[in-house]
mmCIF file of C-alpha atoms in Angstrom:
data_model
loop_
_atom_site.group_PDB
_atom_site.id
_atom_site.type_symbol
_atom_site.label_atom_id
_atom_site.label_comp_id
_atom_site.label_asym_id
_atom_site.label_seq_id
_atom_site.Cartn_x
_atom_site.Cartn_y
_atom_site.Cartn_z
ATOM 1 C CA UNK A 781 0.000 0.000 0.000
ATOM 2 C CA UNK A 782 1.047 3.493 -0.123
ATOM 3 C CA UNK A 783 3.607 4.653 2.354
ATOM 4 C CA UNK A 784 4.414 8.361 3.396
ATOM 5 C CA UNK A 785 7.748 8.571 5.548
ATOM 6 C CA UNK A 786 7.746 11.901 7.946
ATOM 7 C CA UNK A 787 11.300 12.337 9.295
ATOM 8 C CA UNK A 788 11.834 13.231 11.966
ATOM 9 C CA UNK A 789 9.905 11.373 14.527
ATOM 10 C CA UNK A 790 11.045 13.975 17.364
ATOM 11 C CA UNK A 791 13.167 16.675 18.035
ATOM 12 C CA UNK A 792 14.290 18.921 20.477
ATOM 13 C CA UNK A 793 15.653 22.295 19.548
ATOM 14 C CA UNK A 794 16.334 25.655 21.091
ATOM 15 C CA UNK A 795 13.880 28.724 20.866
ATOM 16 C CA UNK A 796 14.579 31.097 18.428
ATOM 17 C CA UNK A 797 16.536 28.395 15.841
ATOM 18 C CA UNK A 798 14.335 26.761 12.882
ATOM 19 C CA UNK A 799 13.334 22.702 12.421
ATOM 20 C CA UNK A 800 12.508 21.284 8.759
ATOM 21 C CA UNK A 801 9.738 18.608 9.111
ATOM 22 C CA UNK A 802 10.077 16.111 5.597
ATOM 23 C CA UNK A 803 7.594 14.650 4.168
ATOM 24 C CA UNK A 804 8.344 11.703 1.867
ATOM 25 C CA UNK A 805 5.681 9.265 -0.391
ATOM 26 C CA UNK A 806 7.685 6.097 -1.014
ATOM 27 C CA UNK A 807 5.592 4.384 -3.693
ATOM 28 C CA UNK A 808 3.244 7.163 -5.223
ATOM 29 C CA UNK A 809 3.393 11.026 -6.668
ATOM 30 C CA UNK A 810 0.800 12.754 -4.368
ATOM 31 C CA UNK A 811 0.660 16.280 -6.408
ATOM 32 C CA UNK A 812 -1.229 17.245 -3.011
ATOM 33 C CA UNK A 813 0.031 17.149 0.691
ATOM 34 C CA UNK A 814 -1.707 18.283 3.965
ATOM 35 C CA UNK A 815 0.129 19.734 7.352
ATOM 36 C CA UNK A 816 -1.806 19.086 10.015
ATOM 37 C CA UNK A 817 -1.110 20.591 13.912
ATOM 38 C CA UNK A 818 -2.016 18.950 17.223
ATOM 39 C CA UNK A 819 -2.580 20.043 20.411
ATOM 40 C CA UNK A 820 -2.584 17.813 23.554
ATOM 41 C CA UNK A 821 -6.092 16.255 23.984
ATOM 42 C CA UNK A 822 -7.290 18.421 20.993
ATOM 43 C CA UNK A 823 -8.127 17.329 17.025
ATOM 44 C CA UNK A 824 -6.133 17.413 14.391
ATOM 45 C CA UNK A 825 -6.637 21.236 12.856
ATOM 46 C CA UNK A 826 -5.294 21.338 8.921
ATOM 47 C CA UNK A 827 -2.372 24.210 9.010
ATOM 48 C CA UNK A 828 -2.083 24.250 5.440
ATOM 49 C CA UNK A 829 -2.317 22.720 1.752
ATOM 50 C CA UNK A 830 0.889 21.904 0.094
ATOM 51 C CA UNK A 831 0.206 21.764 -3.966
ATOM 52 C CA UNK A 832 3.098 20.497 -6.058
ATOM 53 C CA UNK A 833 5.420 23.533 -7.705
ATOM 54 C CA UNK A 834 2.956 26.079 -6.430
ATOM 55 C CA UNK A 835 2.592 28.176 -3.380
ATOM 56 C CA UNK A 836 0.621 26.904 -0.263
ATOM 57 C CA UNK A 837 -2.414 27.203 1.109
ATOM 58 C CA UNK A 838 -2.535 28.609 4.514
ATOM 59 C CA UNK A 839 -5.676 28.241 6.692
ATOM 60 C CA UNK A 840 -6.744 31.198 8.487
ATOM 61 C CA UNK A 841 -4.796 32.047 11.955
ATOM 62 C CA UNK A 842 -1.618 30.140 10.337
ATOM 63 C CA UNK A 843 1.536 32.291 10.134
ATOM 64 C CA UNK A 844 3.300 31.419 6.068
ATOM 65 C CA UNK A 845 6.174 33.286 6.889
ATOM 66 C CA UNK A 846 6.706 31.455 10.733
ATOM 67 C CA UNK A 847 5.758 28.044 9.015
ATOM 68 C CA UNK A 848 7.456 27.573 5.544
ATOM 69 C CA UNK A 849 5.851 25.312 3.251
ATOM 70 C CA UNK A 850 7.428 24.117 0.206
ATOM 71 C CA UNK A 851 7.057 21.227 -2.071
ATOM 72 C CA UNK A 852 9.453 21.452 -4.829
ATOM 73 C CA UNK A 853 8.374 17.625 -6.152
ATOM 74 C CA UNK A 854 5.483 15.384 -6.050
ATOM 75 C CA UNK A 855 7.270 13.106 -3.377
ATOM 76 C CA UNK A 856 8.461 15.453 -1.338
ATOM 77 C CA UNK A 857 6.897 18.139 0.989
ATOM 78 C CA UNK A 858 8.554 20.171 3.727
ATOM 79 C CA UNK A 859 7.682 22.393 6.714
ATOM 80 C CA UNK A 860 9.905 24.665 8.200
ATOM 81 C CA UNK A 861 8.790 26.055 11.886
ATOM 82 C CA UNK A 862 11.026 29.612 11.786
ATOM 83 C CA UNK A 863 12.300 31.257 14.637
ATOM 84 C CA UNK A 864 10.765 28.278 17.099
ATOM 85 C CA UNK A 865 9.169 28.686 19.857
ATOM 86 C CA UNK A 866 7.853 26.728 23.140
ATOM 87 C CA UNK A 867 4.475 27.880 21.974
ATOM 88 C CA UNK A 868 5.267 25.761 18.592
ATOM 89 C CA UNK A 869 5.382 22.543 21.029
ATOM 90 C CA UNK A 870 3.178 20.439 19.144
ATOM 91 C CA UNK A 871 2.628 16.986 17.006
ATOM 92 C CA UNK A 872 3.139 17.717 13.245
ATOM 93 C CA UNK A 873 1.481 14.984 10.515
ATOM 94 C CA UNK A 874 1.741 15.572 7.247
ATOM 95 C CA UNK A 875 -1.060 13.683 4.454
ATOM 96 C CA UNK A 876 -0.378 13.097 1.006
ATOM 97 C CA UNK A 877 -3.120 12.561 -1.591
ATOM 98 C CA UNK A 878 -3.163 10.171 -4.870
ATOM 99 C CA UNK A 879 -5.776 9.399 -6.667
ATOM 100 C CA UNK A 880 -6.974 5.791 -6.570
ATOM 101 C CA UNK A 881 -8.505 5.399 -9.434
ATOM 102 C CA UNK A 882 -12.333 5.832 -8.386
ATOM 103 C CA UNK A 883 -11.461 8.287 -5.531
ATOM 104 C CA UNK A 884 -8.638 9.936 -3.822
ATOM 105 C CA UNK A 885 -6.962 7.938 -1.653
ATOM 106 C CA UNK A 886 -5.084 9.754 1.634
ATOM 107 C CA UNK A 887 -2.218 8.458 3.249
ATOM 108 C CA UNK A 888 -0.565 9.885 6.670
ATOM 109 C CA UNK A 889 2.881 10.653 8.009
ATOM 110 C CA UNK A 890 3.611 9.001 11.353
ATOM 111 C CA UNK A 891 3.981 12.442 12.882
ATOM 112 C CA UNK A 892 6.990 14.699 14.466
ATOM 113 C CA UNK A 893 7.154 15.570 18.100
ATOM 114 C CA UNK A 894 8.833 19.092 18.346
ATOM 115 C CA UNK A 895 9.383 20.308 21.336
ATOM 116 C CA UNK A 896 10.492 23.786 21.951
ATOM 117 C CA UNK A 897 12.896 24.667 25.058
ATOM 118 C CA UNK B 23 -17.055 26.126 14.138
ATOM 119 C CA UNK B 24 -16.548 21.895 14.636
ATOM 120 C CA UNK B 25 -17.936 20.435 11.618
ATOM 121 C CA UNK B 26 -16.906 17.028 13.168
ATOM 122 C CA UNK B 27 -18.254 15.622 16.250
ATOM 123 C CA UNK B 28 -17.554 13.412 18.904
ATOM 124 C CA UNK B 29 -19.828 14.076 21.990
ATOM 125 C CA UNK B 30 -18.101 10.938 23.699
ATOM 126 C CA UNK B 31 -14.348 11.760 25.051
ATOM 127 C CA UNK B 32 -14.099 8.279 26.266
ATOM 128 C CA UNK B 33 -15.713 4.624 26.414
ATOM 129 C CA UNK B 34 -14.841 1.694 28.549
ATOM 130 C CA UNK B 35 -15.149 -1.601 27.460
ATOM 131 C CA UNK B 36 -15.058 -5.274 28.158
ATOM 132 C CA UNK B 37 -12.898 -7.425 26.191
ATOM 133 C CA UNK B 38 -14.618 -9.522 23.573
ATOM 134 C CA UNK B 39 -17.395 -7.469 23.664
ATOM 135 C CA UNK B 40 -18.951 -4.833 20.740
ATOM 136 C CA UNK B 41 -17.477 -0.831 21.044
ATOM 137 C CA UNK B 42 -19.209 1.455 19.285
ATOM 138 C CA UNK B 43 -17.639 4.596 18.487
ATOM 139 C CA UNK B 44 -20.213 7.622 17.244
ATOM 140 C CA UNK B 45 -19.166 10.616 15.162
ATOM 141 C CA UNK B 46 -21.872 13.190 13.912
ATOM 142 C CA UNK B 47 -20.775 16.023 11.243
ATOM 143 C CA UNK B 48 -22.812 18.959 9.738
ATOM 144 C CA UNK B 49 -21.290 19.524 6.385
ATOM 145 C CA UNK B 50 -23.714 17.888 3.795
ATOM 146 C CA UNK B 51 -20.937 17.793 1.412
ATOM 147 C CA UNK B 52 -18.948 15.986 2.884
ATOM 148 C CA UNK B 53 -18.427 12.713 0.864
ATOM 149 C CA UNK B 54 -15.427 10.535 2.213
ATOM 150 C CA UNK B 55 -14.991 9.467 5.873
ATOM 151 C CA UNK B 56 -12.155 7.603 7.770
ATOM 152 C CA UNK B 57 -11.607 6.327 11.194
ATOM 153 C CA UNK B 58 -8.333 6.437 12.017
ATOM 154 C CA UNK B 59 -6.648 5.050 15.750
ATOM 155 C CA UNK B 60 -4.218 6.820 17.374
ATOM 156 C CA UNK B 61 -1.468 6.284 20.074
ATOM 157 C CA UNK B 62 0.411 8.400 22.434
ATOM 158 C CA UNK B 63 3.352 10.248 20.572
ATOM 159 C CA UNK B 64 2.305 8.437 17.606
ATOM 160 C CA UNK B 65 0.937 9.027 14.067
ATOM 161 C CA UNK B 66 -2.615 8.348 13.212
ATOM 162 C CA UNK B 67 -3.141 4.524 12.302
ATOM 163 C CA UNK B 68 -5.946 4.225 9.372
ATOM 164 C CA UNK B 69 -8.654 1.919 10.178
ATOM 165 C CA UNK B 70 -11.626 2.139 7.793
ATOM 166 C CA UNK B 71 -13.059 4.573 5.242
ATOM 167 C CA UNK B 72 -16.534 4.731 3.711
ATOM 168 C CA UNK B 73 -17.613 7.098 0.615
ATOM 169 C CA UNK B 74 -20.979 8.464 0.761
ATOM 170 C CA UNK B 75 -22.222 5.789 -1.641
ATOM 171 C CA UNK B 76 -22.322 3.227 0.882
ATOM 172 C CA UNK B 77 -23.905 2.933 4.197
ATOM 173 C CA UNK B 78 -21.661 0.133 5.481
ATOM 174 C CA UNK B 79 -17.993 -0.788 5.064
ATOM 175 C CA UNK B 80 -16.568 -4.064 6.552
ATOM 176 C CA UNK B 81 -12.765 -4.882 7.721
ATOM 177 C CA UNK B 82 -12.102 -7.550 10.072
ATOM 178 C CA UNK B 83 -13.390 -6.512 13.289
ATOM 179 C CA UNK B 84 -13.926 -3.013 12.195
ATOM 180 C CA UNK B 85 -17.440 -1.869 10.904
ATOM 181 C CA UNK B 86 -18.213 1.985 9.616
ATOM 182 C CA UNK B 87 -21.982 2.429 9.236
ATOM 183 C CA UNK B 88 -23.055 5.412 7.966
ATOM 184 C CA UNK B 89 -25.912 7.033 7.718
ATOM 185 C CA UNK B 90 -26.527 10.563 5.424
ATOM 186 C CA UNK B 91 -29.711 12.021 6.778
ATOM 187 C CA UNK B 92 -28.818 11.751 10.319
ATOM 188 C CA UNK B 93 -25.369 13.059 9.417
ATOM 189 C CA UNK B 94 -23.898 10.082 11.797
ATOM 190 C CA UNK B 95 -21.073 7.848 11.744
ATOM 191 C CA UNK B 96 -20.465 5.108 13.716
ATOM 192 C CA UNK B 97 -17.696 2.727 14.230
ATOM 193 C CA UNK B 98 -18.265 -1.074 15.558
ATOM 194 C CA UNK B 99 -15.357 -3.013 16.863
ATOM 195 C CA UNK B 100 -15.976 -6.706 17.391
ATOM 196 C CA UNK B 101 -14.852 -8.529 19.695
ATOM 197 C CA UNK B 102 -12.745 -5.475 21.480
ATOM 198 C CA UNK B 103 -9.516 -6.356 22.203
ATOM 199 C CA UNK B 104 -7.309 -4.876 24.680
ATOM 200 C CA UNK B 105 -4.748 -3.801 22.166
ATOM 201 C CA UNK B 106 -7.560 -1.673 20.344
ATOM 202 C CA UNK B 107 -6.924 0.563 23.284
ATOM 203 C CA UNK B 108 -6.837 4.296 21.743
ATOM 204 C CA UNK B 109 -7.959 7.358 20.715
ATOM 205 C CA UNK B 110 -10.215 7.122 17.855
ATOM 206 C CA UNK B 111 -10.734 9.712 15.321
ATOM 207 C CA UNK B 112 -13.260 10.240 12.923
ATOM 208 C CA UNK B 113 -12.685 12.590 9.878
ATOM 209 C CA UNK B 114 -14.971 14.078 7.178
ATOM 210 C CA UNK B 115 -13.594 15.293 3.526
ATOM 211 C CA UNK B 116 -15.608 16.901 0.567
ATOM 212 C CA UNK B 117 -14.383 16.407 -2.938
ATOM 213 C CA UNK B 118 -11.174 15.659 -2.382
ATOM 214 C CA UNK B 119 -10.430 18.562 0.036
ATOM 215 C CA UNK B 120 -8.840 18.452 3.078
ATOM 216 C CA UNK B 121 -9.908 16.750 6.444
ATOM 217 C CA UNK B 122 -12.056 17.811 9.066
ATOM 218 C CA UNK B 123 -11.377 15.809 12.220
ATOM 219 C CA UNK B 124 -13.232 15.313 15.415
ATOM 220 C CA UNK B 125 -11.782 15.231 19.321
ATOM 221 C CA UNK B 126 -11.340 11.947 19.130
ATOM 222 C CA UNK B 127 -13.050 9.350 21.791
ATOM 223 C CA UNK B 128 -10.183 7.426 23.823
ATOM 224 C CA UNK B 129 -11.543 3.728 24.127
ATOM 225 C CA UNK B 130 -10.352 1.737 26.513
ATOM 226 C CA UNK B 131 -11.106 -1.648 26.483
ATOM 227 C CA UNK B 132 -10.602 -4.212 29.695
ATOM 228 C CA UNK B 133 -9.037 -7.112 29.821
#
């Protein structure tokens, strides 16, 4: 089945320094990818849509220039988290889309733990 | 504005019996759903995913009914197992757009 590989898993890094969050499908072009934030004991809230060789969608509230979006090719899509925070704590999955054939089919990242200190 | 709900944060029960996990939404567009399990620290596991053509999608143990006018999804696990302790999440998508998810209901289920 399709595969998406999020690297890292965790990290740690010092407030005011930048992390880079990939995004990887192994086994299918997903011209498509999703950023999703969580909170503890909250949902999953989309941050933004990632379209192939364009410029992402941000969802309202989201800061572009704090988190960098880009996905340069359809297997890879990166977030950047600028300038971090403790505030930017959180659990970061990514989704990438493909089309199945009779419907989309949506495939997610096993998630990054950053923590901020 | 939660366009995904889950009015149940948690649900206890026995092993080898049914657990029934509800999710209600209020987007009439929405035409794909997915139940996806989730642990600690971890990514979200997909379980099951219906289209709004069906009512009913079957995997194993894992059931999604789902029914259109009431705007309700449920998910039956049967038997519950103790490793299907988790936090469940339900998730709505229109047209190919991105996902709406719910709180999430944290099952526990006892051995």
């Amino acid at each position: 089945g399709a595969v998406v590989s999020q690297h890292p898993s965790w990290v740690i890094c010092k407030s005011g320094t930048s992390v880079k969050i990939e995004c990887r499908s192994l086994d299918f072009q997903a011209t498509t990818m999703f950023w999703y934030r969580q909170f503890p004991k909250q949902s999953l809230m989309l941050m933004a849509t990632s379209n192939e060789g364009s410029k992402a969608t941000y969802e309202q509230g989201v800061e572009k220039d704090k988190f960098l979006i880009n996905h340069a090719s359809l297997t890879l899509s990166t977030l950047t988290v600028t300038s971090a925070h403790p505030e930017d704590s959180s659990f970061y999955i990514c989704s990438a889309r493909d089309w199945a054939g009779v419907g989309y089919g949506y495939t997610f990242g096993s998630g990054t733990r950053l923590t901020v200190v | 504005d939660q366009q995904v709900k889950q009015n149940s944060p948690s649900l206890s029960v026995q092993e080898g019996r049914i657990s029934i996990l509800n999710c209600d939404y209020t987007n009439s567009m929405f035409d794909y759903f997915l139940w996806y399990k989730k642990y600690p620290a971890e990514g979200p596991t997909f379980l099951i995913s219906i289209s709004s053509i069906k009512d009913k999608n079957e995997d194993g143990r894992f059931t999604v009914f789902l029914n259109k006018s009431a705007k309700h999804l449920s998910l039956h696990i049967v038997p519950s197992q103790p490793g299907d302790s988790a936090v469940y999440f339900c998730a709505a998508s229109a047209a190919g757009n991105q996902f709406y998810f719910g709180t999430g209901t944290s099952l526990t289920v006892i051995p």
